[in-house]
Amino acid sequence: MRSIWNGAISFGLVSIPVKLMNATENHSISFRQIHTADGGRIRYRKVCELDEQEVTSAETGKAFEDADGTVVPVTDEDLASLPLPTARTIEIEGFVPASAIDPLQLDSAYYLSANGVPAAKPYALLREALKRSGKVAVAKYALRGRERLGMLRVVDDVIAMHGLLWPDEIRAPEDIAPDSGVTIRDAELDLADALMNTLGEADLDTLHDDYREAVEELVAAKAAGEPVEAEADEGDGGGQVIDLRAALESSVRAAEESHGEGGGAGGGMAEVHAIESGRSAGTTKTGTASKRPASKRAAPKKEAAGEHTSPGEAPAKKATAKRATAKRAPGKKPAAKKTTAKKATAKRTTAGKSAAEKTSARKTATKDAAATKQSPASRRRTSA
């Protein structure tokens, strides 16, 4: 790398000779202005407004224009005579935690390298001191004719310096935040968190400038005389009033699909099944519905018990019978055994009734025969 500034770091009474090099480079594509009629390049010339004559760089000087339009010439000798301790020195003012530096203040970035063999040890001393403290150094330095504020930190095994804007160069964000009446619900925050978790961490090494690549392809195609096809405009989605919650849910689903988590663990939507109450409805101990057909699950217990219900039986009687069966206490005889016992009892009762009826009929016939033999008077008394 080519150095753009040579000087020293002032660390108390320790002086560390260093060279300053740009840590970044600009990859933006630059264009030239041309005359569209013939393709000729447009150039700018320095012309004096008073005599309209072109002037050279040797005839060009500096001046300060006051608010009322007054021009005050300032020469290089005038600036060189000003006391500027940081003209060739990076003066460390103190040390602060890195979090104390507002990212809004960050400006250009530079690398500092030790300038010569004697500078290696004090350079390494400052580097290791910054590493162990976990802090950054705040310094002042002069570059390109003005004093600047800088921050020194360690990047790998190199001391890097970031140019900082002065605190009074940072604008306050007045009247920029939305109205305070905006309400954010917990459900919306949960969806936003889910979207952040699904998108995951950004891999900065994989990010690149798609627009610059498209411009390079366009220039190459035009240089080769190939036709250039315009891509379809997807349109601007800005300014539309949308349902924030629905948009978040759609974003989570789209992020899951793009990250291949649609069918993964925790990536899909859980299925909800209705659970019927009662073991008789076919539920197992774990609450999972039985896979048997409904006709088999609903086999009536009355048929197993030997009971038959006529088609005309009232629904209320059926419900009463079901409740009575459900309330049966544990330890009693099963329904089939009880029904068999009832049938046997009914048969005995019917047989007993038949014998009693026959005996009663015989007694009645004997009484009638005796009454026939009685005298009319006796029949009258009997009748009375």
mmCIF file of C-alpha atoms in Angstrom:
data_model
loop_
_atom_site.group_PDB
_atom_site.id
_atom_site.type_symbol
_atom_site.label_atom_id
_atom_site.label_comp_id
_atom_site.label_asym_id
_atom_site.label_seq_id
_atom_site.Cartn_x
_atom_site.Cartn_y
_atom_site.Cartn_z
ATOM 1 C CA MET A 1 0.000 0.000 0.000
ATOM 2 C CA ARG A 2 1.086 3.526 -0.696
ATOM 3 C CA SER A 3 1.330 5.815 2.320
ATOM 4 C CA ILE A 4 -0.520 9.127 2.181
ATOM 5 C CA TRP A 5 0.944 10.667 5.349
ATOM 6 C CA ASN A 6 4.070 10.218 7.469
ATOM 7 C CA GLY A 7 4.274 11.253 11.097
ATOM 8 C CA ALA A 8 4.272 9.839 14.605
ATOM 9 C CA ILE A 9 1.864 8.694 17.295
ATOM 10 C CA SER A 10 2.348 10.606 20.526
ATOM 11 C CA PHE A 11 1.619 8.203 23.417
ATOM 12 C CA GLY A 12 2.561 10.281 26.453
ATOM 13 C CA LEU A 13 6.332 10.665 26.185
ATOM 14 C CA VAL A 14 6.551 7.749 23.776
ATOM 15 C CA SER A 15 6.782 8.656 20.093
ATOM 16 C CA ILE A 16 5.966 5.992 17.513
ATOM 17 C CA PRO A 17 6.914 6.829 13.892
ATOM 18 C CA VAL A 18 4.134 5.623 11.596
ATOM 19 C CA LYS A 19 2.904 5.757 8.034
ATOM 20 C CA LEU A 20 -0.762 6.342 7.188
ATOM 21 C CA MET A 21 -2.461 4.327 4.419
ATOM 22 C CA ASN A 22 -6.038 4.157 3.193
ATOM 23 C CA ALA A 23 -7.863 1.133 4.611
ATOM 24 C CA THR A 24 -10.730 1.295 2.111
ATOM 25 C CA GLU A 25 -11.149 1.719 -1.629
ATOM 26 C CA ASN A 26 -14.019 2.863 -3.774
ATOM 27 C CA HIS A 27 -15.316 0.409 -6.372
ATOM 28 C CA SER A 28 -18.046 2.669 -7.731
ATOM 29 C CA ILE A 29 -18.153 2.993 -11.517
ATOM 30 C CA SER A 30 -17.443 6.520 -12.695
ATOM 31 C CA PHE A 31 -18.774 8.031 -15.904
ATOM 32 C CA ARG A 32 -17.497 10.772 -18.170
ATOM 33 C CA GLN A 33 -19.631 13.518 -19.567
ATOM 34 C CA ILE A 34 -19.743 13.592 -23.366
ATOM 35 C CA HIS A 35 -21.330 15.581 -26.116
ATOM 36 C CA THR A 36 -24.210 13.361 -27.271
ATOM 37 C CA ALA A 37 -24.040 14.700 -30.845
ATOM 38 C CA ASP A 38 -20.526 13.518 -31.622
ATOM 39 C CA GLY A 39 -19.326 11.711 -28.471
ATOM 40 C CA GLY A 40 -16.738 14.328 -27.625
ATOM 41 C CA ARG A 41 -15.680 14.532 -23.979
ATOM 42 C CA ILE A 42 -16.815 17.496 -21.914
ATOM 43 C CA ARG A 43 -14.004 19.151 -19.952
ATOM 44 C CA TYR A 44 -14.053 21.889 -17.355
ATOM 45 C CA ARG A 45 -11.724 24.816 -17.484
ATOM 46 C CA LYS A 46 -10.933 27.379 -14.801
ATOM 47 C CA VAL A 47 -12.098 30.755 -16.035
ATOM 48 C CA CYS A 48 -11.939 34.041 -14.186
ATOM 49 C CA GLU A 49 -15.346 35.658 -13.839
ATOM 50 C CA LEU A 50 -13.943 39.179 -14.268
ATOM 51 C CA ASP A 51 -11.888 38.928 -17.449
ATOM 52 C CA GLU A 52 -13.326 35.592 -18.660
ATOM 53 C CA GLN A 53 -9.800 34.332 -19.227
ATOM 54 C CA GLU A 54 -8.690 30.762 -18.502
ATOM 55 C CA VAL A 55 -6.222 30.539 -15.603
ATOM 56 C CA THR A 56 -3.637 27.887 -14.707
ATOM 57 C CA SER A 57 -3.129 26.131 -11.369
ATOM 58 C CA ALA A 58 -0.147 28.358 -10.608
ATOM 59 C CA GLU A 59 -2.395 31.398 -10.843
ATOM 60 C CA THR A 60 -5.039 29.883 -8.536
ATOM 61 C CA GLY A 61 -5.103 30.702 -4.805
ATOM 62 C CA LYS A 62 -7.351 30.267 -1.712
ATOM 63 C CA ALA A 63 -9.814 32.735 -0.268
ATOM 64 C CA PHE A 64 -12.552 32.818 2.349
ATOM 65 C CA GLU A 65 -15.907 34.256 1.345
ATOM 66 C CA ASP A 66 -17.721 36.023 4.149
ATOM 67 C CA ALA A 67 -21.480 35.938 4.627
ATOM 68 C CA ASP A 68 -21.852 39.369 2.987
ATOM 69 C CA GLY A 69 -19.872 38.219 -0.076
ATOM 70 C CA THR A 70 -16.559 39.727 0.933
ATOM 71 C CA VAL A 71 -13.617 37.608 -0.282
ATOM 72 C CA VAL A 72 -10.590 37.352 2.049
ATOM 73 C CA PRO A 73 -7.458 35.839 0.408
ATOM 74 C CA VAL A 74 -5.571 33.242 2.493
ATOM 75 C CA THR A 75 -2.160 31.970 1.372
ATOM 76 C CA ASP A 76 -0.337 28.730 2.164
ATOM 77 C CA GLU A 77 2.206 30.779 4.145
ATOM 78 C CA ASP A 78 -0.580 32.139 6.343
ATOM 79 C CA LEU A 79 -1.775 28.610 7.166
ATOM 80 C CA ALA A 80 1.742 27.324 7.756
ATOM 81 C CA SER A 81 2.347 30.056 10.311
ATOM 82 C CA LEU A 82 -0.547 28.883 12.495
ATOM 83 C CA PRO A 83 0.384 26.806 15.574
ATOM 84 C CA LEU A 84 -0.736 23.284 14.671
ATOM 85 C CA PRO A 85 0.810 20.693 17.020
ATOM 86 C CA THR A 86 -0.850 17.853 15.143
ATOM 87 C CA ALA A 87 0.635 18.783 11.757
ATOM 88 C CA ARG A 88 2.867 15.705 11.879
ATOM 89 C CA THR A 89 1.618 14.028 15.046
ATOM 90 C CA ILE A 90 -1.312 11.860 16.001
ATOM 91 C CA GLU A 91 -1.841 13.147 19.540
ATOM 92 C CA ILE A 92 -3.641 10.630 21.793
ATOM 93 C CA GLU A 93 -5.977 12.514 24.131
ATOM 94 C CA GLY A 94 -7.333 9.578 26.124
ATOM 95 C CA PHE A 95 -9.010 6.182 26.082
ATOM 96 C CA VAL A 96 -12.720 5.271 26.127
ATOM 97 C CA PRO A 97 -14.797 2.097 25.650
ATOM 98 C CA ALA A 98 -15.622 1.425 22.026
ATOM 99 C CA SER A 99 -19.341 1.715 22.844
ATOM 100 C CA ALA A 100 -18.785 5.369 23.782
ATOM 101 C CA ILE A 101 -18.158 6.245 20.121
ATOM 102 C CA ASP A 102 -21.370 6.928 18.240
ATOM 103 C CA PRO A 103 -21.237 5.188 14.814
ATOM 104 C CA LEU A 104 -22.624 8.410 13.327
ATOM 105 C CA GLN A 105 -19.215 9.981 13.952
ATOM 106 C CA LEU A 106 -17.257 7.380 11.958
ATOM 107 C CA ASP A 107 -15.658 8.733 8.796
ATOM 108 C CA SER A 108 -12.695 7.507 6.726
ATOM 109 C CA ALA A 109 -10.596 4.528 7.829
ATOM 110 C CA TYR A 110 -6.816 4.176 7.718
ATOM 111 C CA TYR A 111 -4.108 1.656 8.623
ATOM 112 C CA LEU A 112 -1.101 2.713 10.671
ATOM 113 C CA SER A 113 2.167 0.841 10.127
ATOM 114 C CA ALA A 114 5.425 1.167 12.012
ATOM 115 C CA ASN A 115 7.824 3.405 10.081
ATOM 116 C CA GLY A 116 11.204 1.745 10.521
ATOM 117 C CA VAL A 117 12.715 -0.916 12.762
ATOM 118 C CA PRO A 118 13.004 1.307 15.897
ATOM 119 C CA ALA A 119 9.234 1.925 15.764
ATOM 120 C CA ALA A 120 8.335 -1.794 15.926
ATOM 121 C CA LYS A 121 8.553 -2.205 19.718
ATOM 122 C CA PRO A 122 6.619 0.925 20.795
ATOM 123 C CA TYR A 123 4.078 0.142 18.057
ATOM 124 C CA ALA A 124 3.576 -3.389 19.454
ATOM 125 C CA LEU A 125 3.392 -1.965 23.001
ATOM 126 C CA LEU A 126 0.494 0.360 22.098
ATOM 127 C CA ARG A 127 -1.229 -2.423 20.172
ATOM 128 C CA GLU A 128 -1.092 -4.898 23.064
ATOM 129 C CA ALA A 129 -2.145 -2.230 25.571
ATOM 130 C CA LEU A 130 -5.257 -1.491 23.474
ATOM 131 C CA LYS A 131 -6.025 -5.215 23.206
ATOM 132 C CA ARG A 132 -5.765 -5.855 26.929
ATOM 133 C CA SER A 133 -7.742 -2.792 27.978
ATOM 134 C CA GLY A 134 -10.568 -3.434 25.519
ATOM 135 C CA LYS A 135 -10.689 0.299 24.875
ATOM 136 C CA VAL A 136 -10.007 2.616 21.935
ATOM 137 C CA ALA A 137 -7.799 5.673 21.825
ATOM 138 C CA VAL A 138 -9.191 9.112 20.960
ATOM 139 C CA ALA A 139 -6.686 11.299 19.154
ATOM 140 C CA LYS A 140 -6.319 14.480 17.133
ATOM 141 C CA TYR A 141 -4.383 14.707 13.888
ATOM 142 C CA ALA A 142 -4.003 17.045 10.906
ATOM 143 C CA LEU A 143 -4.575 15.901 7.343
ATOM 144 C CA ARG A 144 -5.092 17.847 4.112
ATOM 145 C CA GLY A 145 -4.907 21.222 5.752
ATOM 146 C CA ARG A 146 -7.271 20.711 8.675
ATOM 147 C CA GLU A 147 -7.233 19.229 12.154
ATOM 148 C CA ARG A 148 -9.370 16.135 12.615
ATOM 149 C CA LEU A 149 -10.566 13.818 15.331
ATOM 150 C CA GLY A 150 -9.644 10.139 15.200
ATOM 151 C CA MET A 151 -10.146 6.816 16.958
ATOM 152 C CA LEU A 152 -7.409 4.182 17.167
ATOM 153 C CA ARG A 153 -8.298 0.512 17.570
ATOM 154 C CA VAL A 154 -6.721 -2.862 16.845
ATOM 155 C CA VAL A 155 -7.717 -4.853 13.748
ATOM 156 C CA ASP A 156 -6.011 -8.257 13.774
ATOM 157 C CA ASP A 157 -2.395 -7.256 14.523
ATOM 158 C CA VAL A 158 -2.588 -3.764 13.030
ATOM 159 C CA ILE A 159 -3.529 -0.433 14.570
ATOM 160 C CA ALA A 160 -6.312 1.154 12.540
ATOM 161 C CA MET A 161 -7.467 4.760 12.770
ATOM 162 C CA HIS A 162 -10.969 5.956 11.976
ATOM 163 C CA GLY A 163 -11.522 9.579 11.202
ATOM 164 C CA LEU A 164 -14.299 10.979 13.391
ATOM 165 C CA LEU A 165 -16.608 13.886 12.840
ATOM 166 C CA TRP A 166 -16.512 16.505 15.555
ATOM 167 C CA PRO A 167 -19.460 16.331 17.955
ATOM 168 C CA ASP A 168 -20.873 19.627 16.661
ATOM 169 C CA GLU A 169 -20.968 18.153 13.134
ATOM 170 C CA ILE A 170 -23.621 15.586 14.098
ATOM 171 C CA ARG A 171 -27.156 16.801 13.547
ATOM 172 C CA ALA A 172 -29.811 16.149 16.161
ATOM 173 C CA PRO A 173 -32.698 13.933 14.886
ATOM 174 C CA GLU A 174 -35.418 16.502 15.455
ATOM 175 C CA ASP A 175 -38.966 15.921 14.121
ATOM 176 C CA ILE A 176 -37.897 12.680 12.454
ATOM 177 C CA ALA A 177 -39.320 9.994 14.761
ATOM 178 C CA PRO A 178 -42.976 8.951 14.160
ATOM 179 C CA ASP A 179 -45.750 10.221 16.370
ATOM 180 C CA SER A 180 -45.760 8.868 19.905
ATOM 181 C CA GLY A 181 -49.325 7.580 19.451
ATOM 182 C CA VAL A 182 -48.157 4.434 17.643
ATOM 183 C CA THR A 183 -48.986 1.249 19.594
ATOM 184 C CA ILE A 184 -47.059 -1.966 19.067
ATOM 185 C CA ARG A 185 -48.750 -5.166 20.274
ATOM 186 C CA ASP A 186 -46.907 -8.070 21.857
ATOM 187 C CA ALA A 187 -48.104 -10.394 19.078
ATOM 188 C CA GLU A 188 -46.503 -8.114 16.472
ATOM 189 C CA LEU A 189 -43.249 -8.029 18.437
ATOM 190 C CA ASP A 190 -43.302 -11.840 18.658
ATOM 191 C CA LEU A 191 -43.705 -12.075 14.879
ATOM 192 C CA ALA A 192 -40.882 -9.580 14.372
ATOM 193 C CA ASP A 193 -38.659 -11.663 16.664
ATOM 194 C CA ALA A 194 -39.600 -14.815 14.747
ATOM 195 C CA LEU A 195 -38.702 -13.104 11.472
ATOM 196 C CA MET A 196 -35.340 -11.967 12.868
ATOM 197 C CA ASN A 197 -34.575 -15.473 14.119
ATOM 198 C CA THR A 198 -35.534 -16.987 10.765
ATOM 199 C CA LEU A 199 -33.366 -14.586 8.768
ATOM 200 C CA GLY A 200 -30.488 -15.263 11.146
ATOM 201 C CA GLU A 201 -27.130 -13.510 11.139
ATOM 202 C CA ALA A 202 -25.895 -11.656 8.071
ATOM 203 C CA ASP A 203 -22.739 -13.013 6.454
ATOM 204 C CA LEU A 204 -21.035 -9.793 5.391
ATOM 205 C CA ASP A 205 -18.441 -11.651 3.321
ATOM 206 C CA THR A 206 -21.137 -12.928 0.942
ATOM 207 C CA LEU A 207 -22.723 -9.528 0.297
ATOM 208 C CA HIS A 208 -21.806 -7.648 -2.875
ATOM 209 C CA ASP A 209 -22.921 -4.746 -5.029
ATOM 210 C CA ASP A 210 -25.511 -6.183 -7.449
ATOM 211 C CA TYR A 211 -26.082 -2.821 -9.129
ATOM 212 C CA ARG A 212 -22.389 -2.346 -9.934
ATOM 213 C CA GLU A 213 -22.241 -5.826 -11.490
ATOM 214 C CA ALA A 214 -25.328 -5.033 -13.576
ATOM 215 C CA VAL A 215 -23.694 -1.788 -14.795
ATOM 216 C CA GLU A 216 -20.519 -3.671 -15.733
ATOM 217 C CA GLU A 217 -22.529 -6.233 -17.702
ATOM 218 C CA LEU A 218 -24.415 -3.424 -19.438
ATOM 219 C CA VAL A 219 -21.197 -1.670 -20.451
ATOM 220 C CA ALA A 220 -19.633 -4.940 -21.672
ATOM 221 C CA ALA A 221 -22.723 -5.773 -23.735
ATOM 222 C CA LYS A 222 -22.838 -2.317 -25.341
ATOM 223 C CA ALA A 223 -19.105 -2.429 -26.044
ATOM 224 C CA ALA A 224 -19.555 -5.785 -27.801
ATOM 225 C CA GLY A 225 -22.523 -4.485 -29.790
ATOM 226 C CA GLU A 226 -24.913 -6.941 -28.198
ATOM 227 C CA PRO A 227 -28.562 -5.987 -27.680
ATOM 228 C CA VAL A 228 -29.495 -4.981 -24.159
ATOM 229 C CA GLU A 229 -32.807 -6.231 -22.837
ATOM 230 C CA ALA A 230 -34.506 -4.134 -20.208
ATOM 231 C CA GLU A 231 -35.578 -6.094 -17.142
ATOM 232 C CA ALA A 232 -39.207 -5.899 -16.061
ATOM 233 C CA ASP A 233 -39.875 -3.290 -13.420
ATOM 234 C CA GLU A 234 -41.238 -4.965 -10.308
ATOM 235 C CA GLY A 235 -42.785 -1.724 -9.217
ATOM 236 C CA ASP A 236 -42.398 0.288 -6.057
ATOM 237 C CA GLY A 237 -44.232 -1.135 -3.087
ATOM 238 C CA GLY A 238 -43.793 2.018 -1.055
ATOM 239 C CA GLY A 239 -46.676 4.128 0.154
ATOM 240 C CA GLN A 240 -49.108 1.238 0.477
ATOM 241 C CA VAL A 241 -51.183 0.771 3.614
ATOM 242 C CA ILE A 242 -50.841 -2.867 4.649
ATOM 243 C CA ASP A 243 -51.838 -5.110 7.504
ATOM 244 C CA LEU A 244 -48.634 -5.174 9.563
ATOM 245 C CA ARG A 245 -49.385 -8.485 11.248
ATOM 246 C CA ALA A 246 -50.292 -10.193 7.974
ATOM 247 C CA ALA A 247 -47.143 -8.820 6.362
ATOM 248 C CA LEU A 248 -45.012 -10.141 9.230
ATOM 249 C CA GLU A 249 -46.616 -13.595 9.014
ATOM 250 C CA SER A 250 -46.037 -13.689 5.248
ATOM 251 C CA SER A 251 -42.449 -12.560 5.751
ATOM 252 C CA VAL A 252 -41.800 -15.334 8.272
ATOM 253 C CA ARG A 253 -43.214 -17.959 5.881
ATOM 254 C CA ALA A 254 -41.190 -16.595 2.953
ATOM 255 C CA ALA A 255 -38.013 -16.522 5.049
ATOM 256 C CA GLU A 256 -38.583 -20.121 6.195
ATOM 257 C CA GLU A 257 -39.044 -21.258 2.599
ATOM 258 C CA SER A 258 -35.941 -19.389 1.368
ATOM 259 C CA HIS A 259 -33.853 -20.841 4.195
ATOM 260 C CA GLY A 260 -35.161 -24.366 3.602
ATOM 261 C CA GLU A 261 -36.976 -24.571 6.930
ATOM 262 C CA GLY A 262 -40.489 -25.088 5.640
ATOM 263 C CA GLY A 263 -40.599 -28.748 6.627
ATOM 264 C CA GLY A 264 -37.946 -28.749 9.298
ATOM 265 C CA ALA A 265 -38.328 -29.029 13.001
ATOM 266 C CA GLY A 266 -40.153 -26.020 14.286
ATOM 267 C CA GLY A 267 -40.401 -24.616 10.778
ATOM 268 C CA GLY A 268 -43.990 -25.575 9.927
ATOM 269 C CA MET A 269 -47.371 -24.965 11.437
ATOM 270 C CA ALA A 270 -48.611 -27.520 13.960
ATOM 271 C CA GLU A 271 -51.809 -29.405 13.155
ATOM 272 C CA VAL A 272 -54.603 -29.147 15.698
ATOM 273 C CA HIS A 273 -56.965 -32.126 16.212
ATOM 274 C CA ALA A 274 -60.183 -32.077 18.203
ATOM 275 C CA ILE A 275 -60.143 -34.488 21.183
ATOM 276 C CA GLU A 276 -63.464 -36.112 22.097
ATOM 277 C CA SER A 277 -64.299 -36.419 25.780
ATOM 278 C CA GLY A 278 -64.608 -39.842 27.401
ATOM 279 C CA ARG A 279 -62.914 -43.173 26.757
ATOM 280 C CA SER A 280 -66.001 -44.469 24.956
ATOM 281 C CA ALA A 281 -65.350 -41.935 22.133
ATOM 282 C CA GLY A 282 -62.195 -43.805 21.173
ATOM 283 C CA THR A 283 -59.506 -41.763 22.979
ATOM 284 C CA THR A 284 -56.422 -43.371 24.410
ATOM 285 C CA LYS A 285 -54.614 -42.476 27.605
ATOM 286 C CA THR A 286 -52.393 -40.028 25.719
ATOM 287 C CA GLY A 287 -55.416 -38.157 24.321
ATOM 288 C CA THR A 288 -54.870 -39.333 20.727
ATOM 289 C CA ALA A 289 -58.036 -40.238 18.821
ATOM 290 C CA SER A 290 -58.454 -43.949 17.984
ATOM 291 C CA LYS A 291 -57.903 -44.956 14.370
ATOM 292 C CA ARG A 292 -60.845 -47.458 14.350
ATOM 293 C CA PRO A 293 -63.842 -46.588 12.185
ATOM 294 C CA ALA A 294 -66.650 -44.729 13.874
ATOM 295 C CA SER A 295 -69.068 -47.636 13.308
ATOM 296 C CA LYS A 296 -66.809 -49.993 15.255
ATOM 297 C CA ARG A 297 -66.102 -47.494 17.983
ATOM 298 C CA ALA A 298 -69.816 -46.871 18.503
ATOM 299 C CA ALA A 299 -70.798 -50.554 18.887
ATOM 300 C CA PRO A 300 -73.689 -50.448 21.420
ATOM 301 C CA LYS A 301 -73.125 -52.194 24.710
ATOM 302 C CA LYS A 302 -76.790 -53.245 24.794
ATOM 303 C CA GLU A 303 -76.272 -55.846 22.072
ATOM 304 C CA ALA A 304 -73.254 -57.293 23.876
ATOM 305 C CA ALA A 305 -75.394 -57.526 27.009
ATOM 306 C CA GLY A 306 -78.165 -59.294 25.183
ATOM 307 C CA GLU A 307 -80.571 -56.350 25.329
ATOM 308 C CA HIS A 308 -82.541 -55.311 22.264
ATOM 309 C CA THR A 309 -84.113 -51.961 21.655
ATOM 310 C CA SER A 310 -87.018 -51.577 19.360
ATOM 311 C CA PRO A 311 -86.870 -48.929 16.669
ATOM 312 C CA GLY A 312 -89.671 -47.033 18.373
ATOM 313 C CA GLU A 313 -87.959 -46.741 21.742
ATOM 314 C CA ALA A 314 -87.963 -43.205 22.974
ATOM 315 C CA PRO A 315 -84.594 -41.346 22.926
ATOM 316 C CA ALA A 316 -85.072 -40.397 26.569
ATOM 317 C CA LYS A 317 -85.225 -44.060 27.601
ATOM 318 C CA LYS A 318 -82.074 -44.751 25.637
ATOM 319 C CA ALA A 319 -80.254 -41.879 27.339
ATOM 320 C CA THR A 320 -81.483 -43.054 30.744
ATOM 321 C CA ALA A 321 -80.227 -46.554 30.037
ATOM 322 C CA LYS A 322 -76.830 -45.198 28.974
ATOM 323 C CA ARG A 323 -76.524 -43.061 32.110
ATOM 324 C CA ALA A 324 -77.487 -45.995 34.297
ATOM 325 C CA THR A 325 -74.888 -48.148 32.606
ATOM 326 C CA ALA A 326 -72.208 -45.389 32.975
ATOM 327 C CA LYS A 327 -73.009 -45.045 36.712
ATOM 328 C CA ARG A 328 -72.550 -48.756 37.334
ATOM 329 C CA ALA A 329 -70.178 -49.115 40.278
ATOM 330 C CA PRO A 330 -67.036 -51.200 39.839
ATOM 331 C CA GLY A 331 -67.288 -54.719 41.228
ATOM 332 C CA LYS A 332 -70.904 -55.453 40.130
ATOM 333 C CA LYS A 333 -71.754 -58.219 37.706
ATOM 334 C CA PRO A 334 -71.381 -57.422 34.040
ATOM 335 C CA ALA A 335 -74.505 -56.495 32.070
ATOM 336 C CA ALA A 336 -74.583 -59.825 30.232
ATOM 337 C CA LYS A 337 -74.646 -61.869 33.452
ATOM 338 C CA LYS A 338 -77.281 -59.633 35.040
ATOM 339 C CA THR A 339 -79.488 -59.901 31.971
ATOM 340 C CA THR A 340 -79.167 -63.714 31.954
ATOM 341 C CA ALA A 341 -80.130 -63.803 35.630
ATOM 342 C CA LYS A 342 -83.113 -61.572 34.908
ATOM 343 C CA LYS A 343 -84.246 -63.869 32.103
ATOM 344 C CA ALA A 344 -83.991 -66.937 34.362
ATOM 345 C CA THR A 345 -85.960 -65.137 37.077
ATOM 346 C CA ALA A 346 -88.534 -64.046 34.517
ATOM 347 C CA LYS A 347 -88.927 -67.643 33.328
ATOM 348 C CA ARG A 348 -89.382 -68.909 36.886
ATOM 349 C CA THR A 349 -91.866 -66.151 37.597
ATOM 350 C CA THR A 350 -93.822 -66.960 34.436
ATOM 351 C CA ALA A 351 -93.888 -70.667 35.305
ATOM 352 C CA GLY A 352 -95.051 -69.863 38.838
ATOM 353 C CA LYS A 353 -97.726 -67.562 37.502
ATOM 354 C CA SER A 354 -99.013 -70.264 35.138
ATOM 355 C CA ALA A 355 -99.294 -72.863 37.946
ATOM 356 C CA ALA A 356 -101.066 -70.392 40.232
ATOM 357 C CA GLU A 357 -103.507 -69.484 37.465
ATOM 358 C CA LYS A 358 -104.339 -73.164 36.905
ATOM 359 C CA THR A 359 -104.911 -73.770 40.656
ATOM 360 C CA SER A 360 -107.106 -70.673 40.864
ATOM 361 C CA ALA A 361 -109.147 -71.862 37.907
ATOM 362 C CA ARG A 362 -109.714 -75.246 39.515
ATOM 363 C CA LYS A 363 -110.808 -73.638 42.784
ATOM 364 C CA THR A 364 -113.224 -71.379 40.942
ATOM 365 C CA ALA A 365 -114.773 -74.342 39.118
ATOM 366 C CA THR A 366 -115.240 -76.273 42.415
ATOM 367 C CA LYS A 367 -116.923 -73.266 44.026
ATOM 368 C CA ASP A 368 -119.281 -72.870 41.070
ATOM 369 C CA ALA A 369 -120.269 -76.546 41.253
ATOM 370 C CA ALA A 370 -120.965 -76.287 44.989
ATOM 371 C CA ALA A 371 -123.027 -73.159 44.491
ATOM 372 C CA THR A 372 -125.182 -74.932 41.952
ATOM 373 C CA LYS A 373 -126.166 -77.578 44.524
ATOM 374 C CA GLN A 374 -127.200 -75.042 47.179
ATOM 375 C CA SER A 375 -130.830 -74.137 47.789
ATOM 376 C CA PRO A 376 -132.340 -70.933 46.519
ATOM 377 C CA ALA A 377 -132.386 -69.575 50.046
ATOM 378 C CA SER A 378 -128.783 -70.431 50.544
ATOM 379 C CA ARG A 379 -127.973 -68.857 47.181
ATOM 380 C CA ARG A 380 -129.831 -65.717 48.287
ATOM 381 C CA ARG A 381 -127.909 -65.574 51.558
ATOM 382 C CA THR A 382 -124.665 -66.248 49.766
ATOM 383 C CA SER A 383 -125.523 -63.579 47.257
ATOM 384 C CA ALA A 384 -126.442 -61.189 50.064
#
